[in-house]
PDB file of C-alpha atoms and ligand atoms in Angstrom:
ATOM      1  CA  UNK A   1       1.418   5.090  14.098  1.00 76.00           C
ATOM      2  CA  UNK A   2      -0.350   3.930  10.940  1.00 81.00           C
ATOM      3  CA  UNK A   3      -2.310   0.762  11.690  1.00 84.00           C
ATOM      4  CA  UNK A   4      -3.792  -1.826   9.334  1.00 89.00           C
ATOM      5  CA  UNK A   5      -6.844   0.242   8.310  1.00 87.00           C
ATOM      6  CA  UNK A   6      -4.670   3.251   7.442  1.00 86.00           C
ATOM      7  CA  UNK A   7      -2.345   1.044   5.416  1.00 91.00           C
ATOM      8  CA  UNK A   8      -5.277  -0.572   3.602  1.00 92.00           C
ATOM      9  CA  UNK A   9      -6.815   2.819   2.827  1.00 89.00           C
ATOM     10  CA  UNK A  10      -3.427   3.995   1.567  1.00 91.00           C
ATOM     11  CA  UNK A  11      -3.336   0.957  -0.719  1.00 93.00           C
ATOM     12  CA  UNK A  12      -6.843   1.651  -2.017  1.00 90.00           C
ATOM     13  CA  UNK A  13      -5.891   5.283  -2.650  1.00 88.00           C
ATOM     14  CA  UNK A  14      -3.360   4.464  -5.358  1.00 93.00           C
ATOM     15  CA  UNK A  15      -3.408   0.758  -6.277  1.00 95.00           C
ATOM     16  CA  UNK A  16      -5.626   1.181  -9.346  1.00 94.00           C
ATOM     17  CA  UNK A  17      -3.845   4.297 -10.528  1.00 94.00           C
ATOM     18  CA  UNK A  18      -0.314   2.911 -10.348  1.00 96.00           C
ATOM     19  CA  UNK A  19      -1.119  -0.515 -11.846  1.00 97.00           C
ATOM     20  CA  UNK A  20       0.472  -0.801 -15.277  1.00 98.00           C
ATOM     21  CA  UNK A  21       2.786   2.193 -14.780  1.00 98.00           C
ATOM     22  CA  UNK A  22       6.428   2.008 -15.815  1.00 98.00           C
ATOM     23  CA  UNK A  23       9.123   3.192 -13.418  1.00 98.00           C
ATOM     24  CA  UNK A  24      10.987   6.172 -14.884  1.00 97.00           C
ATOM     25  CA  UNK A  25      13.215   7.041 -11.924  1.00 96.00           C
ATOM     26  CA  UNK A  26      13.825   6.249  -8.265  1.00 96.00           C
ATOM     27  CA  UNK A  27      14.967   8.900  -5.848  1.00 95.00           C
ATOM     28  CA  UNK A  28      16.253   8.000  -2.405  1.00 93.00           C
ATOM     29  CA  UNK A  29      16.458  10.493   0.468  1.00 91.00           C
ATOM     30  CA  UNK A  30      18.026   9.852   3.842  1.00 91.00           C
ATOM     31  CA  UNK A  31      18.423   6.224   4.973  1.00 91.00           C
ATOM     32  CA  UNK A  32      15.260   4.518   6.166  1.00 92.00           C
ATOM     33  CA  UNK A  33      14.993   1.637   8.613  1.00 92.00           C
ATOM     34  CA  UNK A  34      16.528  -0.879   6.188  1.00 93.00           C
ATOM     35  CA  UNK A  35      18.459  -0.442   2.936  1.00 93.00           C
ATOM     36  CA  UNK A  36      16.693  -0.898  -0.395  1.00 94.00           C
ATOM     37  CA  UNK A  37      18.631  -4.049  -1.114  1.00 92.00           C
ATOM     38  CA  UNK A  38      19.264  -3.390  -4.782  1.00 94.00           C
ATOM     39  CA  UNK A  39      20.690  -0.710  -7.023  1.00 94.00           C
ATOM     40  CA  UNK A  40      17.853   1.844  -7.323  1.00 94.00           C
ATOM     41  CA  UNK A  41      18.712   2.403 -10.991  1.00 95.00           C
ATOM     42  CA  UNK A  42      17.995  -1.274 -11.704  1.00 96.00           C
ATOM     43  CA  UNK A  43      14.289  -0.616 -11.025  1.00 97.00           C
ATOM     44  CA  UNK A  44      14.013   1.855 -13.879  1.00 98.00           C
ATOM     45  CA  UNK A  45      12.053   0.451 -16.798  1.00 97.00           C
ATOM     46  CA  UNK A  46      10.127  -2.060 -14.716  1.00 98.00           C
ATOM     47  CA  UNK A  47       6.356  -2.117 -14.584  1.00 98.00           C
ATOM     48  CA  UNK A  48       4.206  -1.982 -11.448  1.00 98.00           C
ATOM     49  CA  UNK A  49       1.670  -4.747 -11.826  1.00 98.00           C
ATOM     50  CA  UNK A  50      -0.373  -4.518  -8.630  1.00 98.00           C
ATOM     51  CA  UNK A  51      -0.330  -3.350  -5.023  1.00 97.00           C
ATOM     52  CA  UNK A  52      -1.195  -5.834  -2.292  1.00 97.00           C
ATOM     53  CA  UNK A  53      -1.105  -5.639   1.491  1.00 96.00           C
ATOM     54  CA  UNK A  54       0.188  -8.143   4.028  1.00 94.00           C
ATOM     55  CA  UNK A  55      -0.172  -7.008   7.624  1.00 93.00           C
ATOM     56  CA  UNK A  56       1.127  -3.458   7.601  1.00 92.00           C
ATOM     57  CA  UNK A  57       3.344  -4.015   4.559  1.00 95.00           C
ATOM     58  CA  UNK A  58       2.388  -2.855   1.111  1.00 97.00           C
ATOM     59  CA  UNK A  59       3.681  -5.121  -1.638  1.00 97.00           C
ATOM     60  CA  UNK A  60       4.279  -3.509  -5.013  1.00 98.00           C
ATOM     61  CA  UNK A  61       4.466  -6.338  -7.510  1.00 98.00           C
ATOM     62  CA  UNK A  62       6.837  -5.480 -10.341  1.00 98.00           C
ATOM     63  CA  UNK A  63       7.284  -7.405 -13.572  1.00 96.00           C
ATOM     64  CA  UNK A  64      10.372  -8.765 -11.842  1.00 94.00           C
ATOM     65  CA  UNK A  65      10.599  -8.783  -8.065  1.00 96.00           C
ATOM     66  CA  UNK A  66       8.586  -6.698  -5.633  1.00 97.00           C
ATOM     67  CA  UNK A  67       8.988  -3.712  -3.343  1.00 97.00           C
ATOM     68  CA  UNK A  68       7.939  -4.043   0.284  1.00 97.00           C
ATOM     69  CA  UNK A  69       6.917  -0.743   1.853  1.00 97.00           C
ATOM     70  CA  UNK A  70       6.341  -0.122   5.542  1.00 95.00           C
ATOM     71  CA  UNK A  71       5.175   3.178   7.011  1.00 91.00           C
ATOM     72  CA  UNK A  72       6.936   2.706  10.345  1.00 89.00           C
ATOM     73  CA  UNK A  73       5.902   5.139  13.087  1.00 86.00           C
ATOM     74  CA  UNK A  74       5.214   8.269  11.098  1.00 84.00           C
ATOM     75  CA  UNK A  75       5.276   7.430   7.406  1.00 89.00           C
ATOM     76  CA  UNK A  76       2.670   8.264   4.809  1.00 88.00           C
ATOM     77  CA  UNK A  77       2.476   7.690   1.080  1.00 92.00           C
ATOM     78  CA  UNK A  78       1.015   9.946  -1.531  1.00 90.00           C
ATOM     79  CA  UNK A  79       0.603   9.295  -5.236  1.00 93.00           C
ATOM     80  CA  UNK A  80       0.194  12.248  -7.559  1.00 91.00           C
ATOM     81  CA  UNK A  81       1.395  13.941 -10.706  1.00 91.00           C
ATOM     82  CA  UNK A  82       3.878  16.333  -9.223  1.00 82.00           C
ATOM     83  CA  UNK A  83       6.779  18.525 -10.054  1.00 80.00           C
ATOM     84  CA  UNK A  84       7.490  19.863  -6.564  1.00 88.00           C
ATOM     85  CA  UNK A  85      10.899  18.800  -5.289  1.00 92.00           C
ATOM     86  CA  UNK A  86      10.991  16.460  -2.295  1.00 93.00           C
ATOM     87  CA  UNK A  87      10.967  18.110   1.126  1.00 93.00           C
ATOM     88  CA  UNK A  88      13.373  17.299   3.971  1.00 94.00           C
ATOM     89  CA  UNK A  89      11.182  14.401   5.176  1.00 93.00           C
ATOM     90  CA  UNK A  90      10.469  12.859   1.751  1.00 94.00           C
ATOM     91  CA  UNK A  91      12.840   9.915   1.581  1.00 94.00           C
ATOM     92  CA  UNK A  92      11.637   7.861  -1.371  1.00 95.00           C
ATOM     93  CA  UNK A  93      10.140   8.821  -4.732  1.00 96.00           C
ATOM     94  CA  UNK A  94       9.046   6.192  -7.214  1.00 97.00           C
ATOM     95  CA  UNK A  95       8.605   8.226 -10.396  1.00 97.00           C
ATOM     96  CA  UNK A  96       6.294   6.374 -12.761  1.00 97.00           C
ATOM     97  CA  UNK A  97       4.500   7.097 -16.005  1.00 97.00           C
ATOM     98  CA  UNK A  98       1.245   7.454 -14.010  1.00 96.00           C
ATOM     99  CA  UNK A  99       2.525   9.644 -11.170  1.00 95.00           C
ATOM    100  CA  UNK A 100       5.009   9.848  -8.330  1.00 96.00           C
ATOM    101  CA  UNK A 101       4.666   7.608  -5.296  1.00 96.00           C
ATOM    102  CA  UNK A 102       6.282   9.537  -2.438  1.00 95.00           C
ATOM    103  CA  UNK A 103       7.108   8.327   1.075  1.00 95.00           C
ATOM    104  CA  UNK A 104       7.047  11.102   3.654  1.00 92.00           C
ATOM    105  CA  UNK A 105       8.542   9.889   6.935  1.00 90.00           C
ATOM    106  CA  UNK A 106       9.870  12.368   9.527  1.00 90.00           C
ATOM    107  CA  UNK A 107      11.039   9.683  11.965  1.00 91.00           C
ATOM    108  CA  UNK A 108      12.418   7.333   9.283  1.00 91.00           C
ATOM    109  CA  UNK A 109      11.254   4.065  10.872  1.00 92.00           C
ATOM    110  CA  UNK A 110       9.586   3.279   7.562  1.00 93.00           C
ATOM    111  CA  UNK A 111      11.208   1.173   4.883  1.00 95.00           C
ATOM    112  CA  UNK A 112      11.281   0.354   1.197  1.00 96.00           C
ATOM    113  CA  UNK A 113      12.896  -3.011   0.520  1.00 97.00           C
ATOM    114  CA  UNK A 114      13.324  -4.835  -2.759  1.00 97.00           C
ATOM    115  CA  UNK A 115      12.866  -8.608  -2.849  1.00 97.00           C
ATOM    116  CA  UNK A 116      13.248 -11.041  -5.715  1.00 96.00           C
ATOM    117  CA  UNK A 117      10.057 -12.815  -4.748  1.00 94.00           C
ATOM    118  CA  UNK A 118       7.745 -13.379  -1.819  1.00 92.00           C
ATOM    119  CA  UNK A 119       9.569 -16.543  -0.849  1.00 93.00           C
ATOM    120  CA  UNK A 120      13.020 -14.937  -0.976  1.00 95.00           C
ATOM    121  CA  UNK A 121      14.976 -14.710   2.258  1.00 95.00           C
ATOM    122  CA  UNK A 122      14.478 -10.972   2.663  1.00 95.00           C
ATOM    123  CA  UNK A 123      10.697 -11.171   2.144  1.00 95.00           C
ATOM    124  CA  UNK A 124      10.369 -14.185   4.424  1.00 95.00           C
ATOM    125  CA  UNK A 125      12.251 -12.342   7.141  1.00 94.00           C
ATOM    126  CA  UNK A 126       9.750  -9.471   7.022  1.00 94.00           C
ATOM    127  CA  UNK A 127       6.510 -11.338   6.272  1.00 93.00           C
ATOM    128  CA  UNK A 128       7.161 -14.857   7.550  1.00 90.00           C
ATOM    129  CA  UNK A 129       6.060 -14.400  11.169  1.00 87.00           C
ATOM    130  CA  UNK A 130       2.780 -12.706  10.367  1.00 92.00           C
ATOM    131  CA  UNK A 131      -0.508 -14.247  11.468  1.00 92.00           C
ATOM    132  CA  UNK A 132      -3.620 -14.500   9.323  1.00 95.00           C
ATOM    133  CA  UNK A 133      -5.257 -11.479   7.728  1.00 96.00           C
ATOM    134  CA  UNK A 134      -8.231 -10.406   9.872  1.00 96.00           C
ATOM    135  CA  UNK A 135     -10.398  -9.286   6.951  1.00 94.00           C
ATOM    136  CA  UNK A 136     -10.090 -12.498   4.942  1.00 94.00           C
ATOM    137  CA  UNK A 137     -11.734 -15.917   5.286  1.00 94.00           C
ATOM    138  CA  UNK A 138      -8.442 -17.282   6.633  1.00 94.00           C
ATOM    139  CA  UNK A 139      -9.375 -15.614   9.904  1.00 97.00           C
ATOM    140  CA  UNK A 140     -11.682 -18.277  11.259  1.00 96.00           C
ATOM    141  CA  UNK A 141     -13.420 -18.146  14.660  1.00 97.00           C
ATOM    142  CA  UNK A 142     -12.725 -21.757  15.596  1.00 97.00           C
ATOM    143  CA  UNK A 143      -9.072 -21.662  14.634  1.00 97.00           C
ATOM    144  CA  UNK A 144      -8.774 -18.336  16.459  1.00 97.00           C
ATOM    145  CA  UNK A 145     -10.150 -19.916  19.632  1.00 98.00           C
ATOM    146  CA  UNK A 146      -7.807 -22.898  19.274  1.00 98.00           C
ATOM    147  CA  UNK A 147      -4.822 -20.565  18.908  1.00 97.00           C
ATOM    148  CA  UNK A 148      -5.871 -18.554  21.988  1.00 98.00           C
ATOM    149  CA  UNK A 149      -6.077 -21.782  24.011  1.00 97.00           C
ATOM    150  CA  UNK A 150      -2.316 -22.224  23.603  1.00 97.00           C
ATOM    151  CA  UNK A 151      -1.448 -18.765  24.908  1.00 97.00           C
ATOM    152  CA  UNK A 152      -1.301 -17.810  28.559  1.00 96.00           C
ATOM    153  CA  UNK A 153      -0.487 -14.116  28.160  1.00 97.00           C
ATOM    154  CA  UNK A 154      -3.180 -11.437  28.619  1.00 98.00           C
ATOM    155  CA  UNK A 155      -5.487 -11.336  25.590  1.00 98.00           C
ATOM    156  CA  UNK A 156      -4.637  -7.733  24.697  1.00 97.00           C
ATOM    157  CA  UNK A 157      -0.949  -8.583  24.376  1.00 97.00           C
ATOM    158  CA  UNK A 158      -1.707 -11.730  22.398  1.00 97.00           C
ATOM    159  CA  UNK A 159      -3.692  -9.630  19.920  1.00 96.00           C
ATOM    160  CA  UNK A 160      -0.911  -7.038  19.652  1.00 95.00           C
ATOM    161  CA  UNK A 161       1.773  -9.686  19.070  1.00 93.00           C
ATOM    162  CA  UNK A 162       0.383 -10.205  15.559  1.00 92.00           C
ATOM    163  CA  UNK A 163       1.362 -13.824  15.142  1.00 92.00           C
ATOM    164  CA  UNK A 164      -2.176 -15.200  15.516  1.00 95.00           C
ATOM    165  CA  UNK A 165      -3.901 -12.402  13.628  1.00 96.00           C
ATOM    166  CA  UNK A 166      -2.095  -9.418  12.077  1.00 94.00           C
ATOM    167  CA  UNK A 167      -2.857  -5.738  12.211  1.00 87.00           C
ATOM    168  CA  UNK A 168      -4.786  -5.453  15.475  1.00 91.00           C
ATOM    169  CA  UNK A 169      -2.885  -2.501  16.897  1.00 88.00           C
ATOM    170  CA  UNK A 170      -3.314  -0.763  20.227  1.00 89.00           C
ATOM    171  CA  UNK A 171      -6.415   1.275  19.403  1.00 88.00           C
ATOM    172  CA  UNK A 172      -8.272  -1.509  17.654  1.00 90.00           C
ATOM    173  CA  UNK A 173      -7.390  -4.132  20.275  1.00 94.00           C
ATOM    174  CA  UNK A 174      -8.860  -1.970  23.051  1.00 94.00           C
ATOM    175  CA  UNK A 175     -11.986  -1.281  21.027  1.00 93.00           C
ATOM    176  CA  UNK A 176     -12.519  -4.908  19.947  1.00 96.00           C
ATOM    177  CA  UNK A 177     -12.151  -6.158  23.525  1.00 98.00           C
ATOM    178  CA  UNK A 178     -14.753  -3.637  24.668  1.00 97.00           C
ATOM    179  CA  UNK A 179     -17.216  -4.753  21.989  1.00 97.00           C
ATOM    180  CA  UNK A 180     -16.601  -8.396  22.940  1.00 98.00           C
ATOM    181  CA  UNK A 181     -17.016  -7.604  26.665  1.00 98.00           C
ATOM    182  CA  UNK A 182     -13.624  -9.103  27.537  1.00 98.00           C
ATOM    183  CA  UNK A 183     -11.241  -7.598  30.105  1.00 98.00           C
ATOM    184  CA  UNK A 184      -7.861  -6.916  28.397  1.00 98.00           C
ATOM    185  CA  UNK A 185      -5.977  -8.647  31.242  1.00 98.00           C
ATOM    186  CA  UNK A 186      -7.831 -11.951  30.799  1.00 98.00           C
ATOM    187  CA  UNK A 187      -5.487 -14.803  29.936  1.00 98.00           C
ATOM    188  CA  UNK A 188      -6.023 -15.793  26.309  1.00 98.00           C
ATOM    189  CA  UNK A 189      -6.134 -19.487  27.233  1.00 98.00           C
ATOM    190  CA  UNK A 190      -9.099 -18.897  29.555  1.00 97.00           C
ATOM    191  CA  UNK A 191     -11.370 -17.384  26.911  1.00 98.00           C
ATOM    192  CA  UNK A 192     -14.298 -19.687  26.107  1.00 98.00           C
ATOM    193  CA  UNK A 193     -15.380 -20.531  22.567  1.00 98.00           C
ATOM    194  CA  UNK A 194     -18.421 -18.198  22.599  1.00 98.00           C
ATOM    195  CA  UNK A 195     -16.329 -15.299  23.898  1.00 98.00           C
ATOM    196  CA  UNK A 196     -13.601 -16.010  21.314  1.00 98.00           C
ATOM    197  CA  UNK A 197     -16.290 -15.959  18.622  1.00 98.00           C
ATOM    198  CA  UNK A 198     -17.494 -12.578  19.894  1.00 98.00           C
ATOM    199  CA  UNK A 199     -13.933 -11.256  19.869  1.00 98.00           C
ATOM    200  CA  UNK A 200     -13.360 -12.625  16.369  1.00 98.00           C
ATOM    201  CA  UNK A 201     -16.438 -10.767  15.124  1.00 98.00           C
ATOM    202  CA  UNK A 202     -15.442  -7.610  17.018  1.00 97.00           C
ATOM    203  CA  UNK A 203     -11.935  -7.550  15.494  1.00 96.00           C
ATOM    204  CA  UNK A 204     -13.402  -7.774  12.002  1.00 96.00           C
ATOM    205  CA  UNK A 205     -16.023  -5.181  12.839  1.00 94.00           C
ATOM    206  CA  UNK A 206     -13.664  -2.480  14.173  1.00 91.00           C
ATOM    207  CA  UNK A 207     -11.102  -2.964  11.396  1.00 91.00           C
ATOM    208  CA  UNK A 208     -13.592  -3.020   8.539  1.00 91.00           C
ATOM    209  CA  UNK A 209     -15.416   0.024   9.923  1.00 88.00           C
ATOM    210  CA  UNK A 210     -12.104   1.875  10.149  1.00 85.00           C
ATOM    211  CA  UNK A 211     -11.285   0.983   6.537  1.00 86.00           C
ATOM    212  CA  UNK A 212     -14.725   2.204   5.471  1.00 83.00           C
ATOM    213  CA  UNK A 213     -14.382   5.421   7.452  1.00 79.00           C
ATOM    214  CA  UNK A 214     -10.945   5.955   5.956  1.00 74.00           C
ATOM    215  CA  UNK A 215     -12.230   5.132   2.507  1.00 58.00           C
ATOM    216  CA  UNK A 216     -14.722   7.946   2.774  1.00 55.00           C
ATOM    217  CA  UNK A 217     -11.862  10.402   3.310  1.00 52.00           C
ATOM    218  CA  UNK A 218     -10.034   9.196   0.191  1.00 47.00           C
ATOM    219  CA  UNK A 219     -10.763  12.335  -1.770  1.00 43.00           C
ATOM    220  CA  UNK A 220      -8.490  14.325   0.534  1.00 43.00           C
ATOM    221  CA  UNK A 221      -5.949  11.607   0.745  1.00 43.00           C
ATOM    222  CA  UNK A 222      -3.311  13.013  -1.570  1.00 42.00           C
ATOM    223  CA  UNK A 223      -2.886  15.859   0.909  1.00 36.00           C
ATOM    224  CA  UNK A 224      -3.048  13.763   4.032  1.00 42.00           C
ATOM    225  CA  UNK A 225       0.232  13.085   5.683  1.00 42.00           C
ATOM    226  CA  UNK A 226      -0.625  10.224   7.963  1.00 42.00           C
ATOM    227  CA  UNK A 227      -1.367  11.952  11.226  1.00 42.00           C
ATOM    228  CA  UNK A 228      -2.054   9.084  13.583  1.00 40.00           C
ATOM    229  CA  UNK A 229      -5.737   8.317  13.829  1.00 42.00           C
ATOM    230  CA  UNK A 230      -6.808  10.854  11.245  1.00 42.00           C
ATOM    231  CA  UNK A 231      -9.809   8.735  10.459  1.00 48.00           C
ATOM    232  CA  UNK A 232     -10.228   7.119  13.823  1.00 54.00           C
ATOM    233  CA  UNK A 233     -13.592   5.762  14.788  1.00 58.00           C
ATOM    234  CA  UNK A 234     -15.437   7.406  17.606  1.00 78.00           C
ATOM    235  CA  UNK A 235     -13.736   5.403  20.326  1.00 87.00           C
ATOM    236  CA  UNK A 236     -15.741   3.539  22.970  1.00 93.00           C
ATOM    237  CA  UNK A 237     -12.786   3.257  25.366  1.00 94.00           C
ATOM    238  CA  UNK A 238      -9.503   4.206  23.676  1.00 91.00           C
ATOM    239  CA  UNK A 239      -7.977   7.400  25.130  1.00 90.00           C
ATOM    240  CA  UNK A 240     -11.076   7.951  27.330  1.00 93.00           C
ATOM    241  CA  UNK A 241      -9.602   7.349  30.821  1.00 96.00           C
ATOM    242  CA  UNK A 242     -11.926   8.709  33.499  1.00 97.00           C
ATOM    243  CA  UNK A 243     -14.714   9.469  31.038  1.00 97.00           C
ATOM    244  CA  UNK A 244     -18.052   7.673  31.418  1.00 97.00           C
ATOM    245  CA  UNK A 245     -18.507   4.415  29.498  1.00 97.00           C
ATOM    246  CA  UNK A 246     -20.824   5.070  26.556  1.00 96.00           C
ATOM    247  CA  UNK A 247     -22.855   2.002  27.521  1.00 97.00           C
ATOM    248  CA  UNK A 248     -23.064   1.961  31.344  1.00 98.00           C
ATOM    249  CA  UNK A 249     -21.589   5.263  32.535  1.00 97.00           C
ATOM    250  CA  UNK A 250     -18.824   3.698  34.660  1.00 98.00           C
ATOM    251  CA  UNK A 251     -15.550   5.671  34.371  1.00 98.00           C
ATOM    252  CA  UNK A 252     -13.179   4.123  31.807  1.00 98.00           C
ATOM    253  CA  UNK A 253      -9.957   2.819  33.349  1.00 98.00           C
ATOM    254  CA  UNK A 254      -6.455   3.019  31.956  1.00 97.00           C
ATOM    255  CA  UNK A 255      -3.710   0.518  32.763  1.00 97.00           C
ATOM    256  CA  UNK A 256      -0.285  -0.207  31.287  1.00 96.00           C
ATOM    257  CA  UNK A 257       0.332  -3.526  29.566  1.00 94.00           C
ATOM    258  CA  UNK A 258       3.750  -4.142  28.059  1.00 89.00           C
ATOM    259  CA  UNK A 259       4.579  -0.401  27.777  1.00 89.00           C
ATOM    260  CA  UNK A 260       1.261   0.306  26.034  1.00 93.00           C
ATOM    261  CA  UNK A 261      -1.831   2.032  27.396  1.00 95.00           C
ATOM    262  CA  UNK A 262      -4.916  -0.105  27.668  1.00 96.00           C
ATOM    263  CA  UNK A 263      -8.400   1.300  28.213  1.00 97.00           C
ATOM    264  CA  UNK A 264     -11.414  -0.660  29.400  1.00 98.00           C
ATOM    265  CA  UNK A 265     -14.731  -0.471  31.201  1.00 98.00           C
ATOM    266  CA  UNK A 266     -14.554  -2.434  34.484  1.00 98.00           C
ATOM    267  CA  UNK A 267     -18.325  -3.000  34.342  1.00 98.00           C
ATOM    268  CA  UNK A 268     -18.871  -4.027  30.712  1.00 98.00           C
ATOM    269  CA  UNK A 269     -15.670  -6.080  30.301  1.00 98.00           C
ATOM    270  CA  UNK A 270     -15.483  -9.271  32.359  1.00 97.00           C
ATOM    271  CA  UNK A 271     -12.266 -11.041  33.335  1.00 96.00           C
TER     272      UNK A 271
HETATM  273 ZN1   ZN B 301     -19.407   0.075  30.577  1.00 67.50          ZN
END
């Protein structure tokens, strides 16, 4: 599943190139998770002004309205000058004067949704519940600690919920908790201010390193089709059950939390 760093690297891969382009045609494939919400032909002639990201949504600002794109479970975007016809899993083509933005999505949990503005009902429904962006100054250690104080669920699940801070998916939550030395089952409300500050720094560290690692693969990006974790960091704990901790050698444990696998070192991560 594409996580925040993959979505950000996707954005960086085409944002500059598509800015200023005029939409020449829109081609829709099979239905995605939600309908487009407007007549596709009405987008023709509009200009793409910029591409932003909010959580795991990409926001294409048009000269009127915006398109919200989500990659779902298996989606990937490519932007290129192309003449090849769409394949069976290519469900959206935005044909512009600068190239074709194509959504490839075998499982079709992705979406392309038009909204009149960011405060419109449809945009609010998708973006309204999102927490702060982890890589901006809005993500503040003290406010993070205060928000954790109000939550009694295990910290890993609080991170995954995305309403305090967005985009910390399963891999990055496990890794950040390892770096911060916090057991994933620890109740969020019990985490002290110094430990919350360590976790805050760790979340920023793992996500920004993943964006950087992904950024270095940008040259190949037009061919990449979003295989999960294709620019994953060398994991400290994620997917390493039974293998020795890279710090202390204790075997990494795996547990289930809310249907998701969690990995941690019982020695390095304290409850
Ligand atoms: Zn360890």
